Amino acid sequence: MLFLVGALLVLGVVLGAVAHVPAPVSVVAGLAIALWLAVFATRERFSVRHRAGHLDDGHGGPR
């Protein structure tokens, strides 16, 4: 519950900051965050597929 309150507090601070900067700056920042999230999601997807292939290699090693 405390984490949720903290997250909402941070969200309020960020939204307050965005309200005081010009719209193009907000758009560029939003696009940068979206790009970072897309790269992160892509890396995680390929990482999970890569790790899953190594788990069942037949050597009987520790998991």
Coordinates of N, CA and C in Angstrom, one line a residue:
M1 N 0.8 -1.2 0.0 CA 0.0 0.0 0.0 C 0.9 1.3 0.0
L2 N 1.9 1.2 0.8 CA 2.8 2.4 0.9 C 3.5 2.6 -0.5
F3 N 3.8 1.5 -1.2 CA 4.4 1.6 -2.5 C 3.4 2.3 -3.5
L4 N 2.2 2.0 -3.4 CA 1.2 2.6 -4.3 C 1.1 4.1 -4.0
V5 N 1.1 4.5 -2.7 CA 1.0 5.9 -2.4 C 2.3 6.6 -2.9
G6 N 3.4 6.0 -2.8 CA 4.7 6.6 -3.3 C 4.6 6.8 -4.8
A7 N 4.1 5.7 -5.5 CA 4.0 5.8 -6.9 C 3.1 6.9 -7.4
L8 N 1.9 7.1 -6.7 CA 1.0 8.1 -7.0 C 1.6 9.5 -6.8
L9 N 2.4 9.6 -5.7 CA 3.1 10.9 -5.4 C 4.1 11.2 -6.5
V10 N 4.9 10.3 -6.9 CA 5.8 10.5 -8.0 C 5.1 10.8 -9.3
L11 N 4.0 10.2 -9.6 CA 3.2 10.5 -10.8 C 2.7 11.9 -10.8
G12 N 2.3 12.3 -9.6 CA 1.8 13.7 -9.5 C 2.9 14.7 -9.7
V13 N 4.1 14.5 -9.2 CA 5.2 15.4 -9.4 C 5.6 15.4 -10.9
V14 N 5.6 14.2 -11.5 CA 6.0 14.2 -12.9 C 5.0 14.9 -13.8
L15 N 3.7 14.7 -13.5 CA 2.7 15.3 -14.3 C 2.7 16.9 -14.1
G16 N 3.0 17.3 -12.9 CA 3.1 18.7 -12.6 C 4.3 19.3 -13.3
A17 N 5.4 18.6 -13.4 CA 6.5 19.1 -14.2 C 6.2 19.2 -15.7
V18 N 5.5 18.2 -16.2 CA 5.2 18.2 -17.6 C 4.2 19.4 -18.0
A19 N 3.4 19.8 -17.0 CA 2.4 20.9 -17.3 C 3.1 22.2 -17.5
H20 N 4.4 22.3 -17.0 CA 5.1 23.6 -17.0 C 6.1 23.7 -18.1
V21 N 6.3 22.6 -18.9 CA 7.3 22.7 -20.0 C 6.5 22.8 -21.3
P22 N 7.1 23.3 -22.4 CA 6.5 23.4 -23.7 C 6.0 22.0 -24.2
A23 N 5.0 22.0 -25.0 CA 4.5 20.7 -25.6 C 5.5 20.0 -26.4
P24 N 6.3 20.6 -27.2 CA 7.3 19.8 -28.0 C 8.3 19.1 -27.1
V25 N 8.7 19.7 -26.0 CA 9.6 19.0 -25.0 C 8.9 17.8 -24.4
S26 N 7.7 17.9 -24.1 CA 6.9 16.8 -23.5 C 6.8 15.7 -24.5
V27 N 6.5 16.0 -25.8 CA 6.4 15.0 -26.8 C 7.7 14.3 -27.0
V28 N 8.8 15.0 -27.1 CA 10.1 14.4 -27.3 C 10.5 13.5 -26.1
A29 N 10.2 13.9 -24.9 CA 10.5 13.1 -23.7 C 9.6 11.9 -23.8
G30 N 8.4 12.0 -24.1 CA 7.5 10.8 -24.2 C 7.9 9.8 -25.3
L31 N 8.4 10.3 -26.4 CA 8.9 9.5 -27.5 C 10.2 8.7 -27.0
A32 N 11.0 9.5 -26.3 CA 12.3 8.8 -25.8 C 11.9 7.7 -24.8
I33 N 11.0 8.0 -23.9 CA 10.6 6.9 -23.0 C 10.0 5.7 -23.7
A34 N 9.1 6.0 -24.7 CA 8.5 4.9 -25.4 C 9.5 4.1 -26.2
L35 N 10.5 4.7 -26.8 CA 11.6 4.0 -27.5 C 12.4 3.2 -26.5
W36 N 12.7 3.7 -25.3 CA 13.4 3.0 -24.3 C 12.6 1.7 -23.9
L37 N 11.3 1.9 -23.6 CA 10.5 0.8 -23.2 C 10.4 -0.3 -24.3
A38 N 10.4 0.1 -25.6 CA 10.3 -0.8 -26.7 C 11.6 -1.6 -26.8
V39 N 12.7 -0.9 -26.6 CA 14.0 -1.6 -26.7 C 14.1 -2.6 -25.5
F40 N 13.7 -2.2 -24.3 CA 13.8 -3.0 -23.2 C 12.9 -4.3 -23.4
A41 N 11.7 -4.1 -23.9 CA 10.7 -5.2 -24.1 C 11.3 -6.2 -25.1
T42 N 11.9 -5.7 -26.2 CA 12.5 -6.5 -27.2 C 13.7 -7.3 -26.6
R43 N 14.5 -6.7 -25.9 CA 15.7 -7.4 -25.3 C 15.2 -8.5 -24.3
E44 N 14.2 -8.2 -23.5 CA 13.6 -9.1 -22.6 C 13.0 -10.3 -23.3
R45 N 12.3 -10.1 -24.4 CA 11.7 -11.2 -25.1 C 12.7 -12.1 -25.7
F46 N 13.8 -11.5 -26.3 CA 14.8 -12.4 -26.9 C 15.6 -13.1 -25.8
S47 N 15.8 -12.4 -24.7 CA 16.6 -13.0 -23.6 C 15.8 -14.2 -23.0
V48 N 14.5 -14.1 -22.9 CA 13.7 -15.2 -22.3 C 13.8 -16.4 -23.3
R49 N 13.7 -16.1 -24.6 CA 13.7 -17.2 -25.6 C 15.1 -17.9 -25.6
H50 N 16.1 -17.1 -25.4 CA 17.5 -17.6 -25.4 C 17.7 -18.4 -24.2
R51 N 17.3 -18.0 -23.0 CA 17.5 -18.7 -21.8 C 16.7 -20.0 -21.8
A52 N 15.5 -20.0 -22.4 CA 14.6 -21.1 -22.4 C 15.2 -22.3 -23.2
G53 N 15.9 -21.9 -24.3 CA 16.6 -22.9 -25.1 C 17.7 -23.6 -24.4
H54 N 18.4 -22.9 -23.4 CA 19.5 -23.5 -22.7 C 19.0 -24.3 -21.5
L55 N 17.8 -24.2 -21.1 CA 17.4 -24.9 -19.9 C 17.2 -26.4 -20.3
D56 N 16.8 -26.7 -21.5 CA 16.5 -28.1 -21.9 C 17.5 -28.5 -22.9
D57 N 18.8 -28.5 -22.5 CA 19.9 -28.9 -23.4 C 20.3 -30.3 -23.2
G58 N 19.7 -31.1 -22.2 CA 19.9 -32.5 -22.0 C 21.1 -32.8 -21.2
H59 N 21.8 -31.8 -20.6 CA 23.0 -32.1 -19.8 C 22.7 -32.4 -18.4
G60 N 21.5 -32.1 -17.9 CA 21.1 -32.4 -16.6 C 21.8 -31.5 -15.5
G61 N 22.2 -30.3 -15.9 CA 22.9 -29.4 -15.0 C 21.9 -28.7 -14.1
P62 N 22.4 -27.9 -13.2 CA 21.5 -27.2 -12.3 C 20.7 -26.2 -13.0
R63 N 19.5 -26.0 -12.5 CA 18.6 -25.0 -13.2 C 18.7 -23.7 -12.5

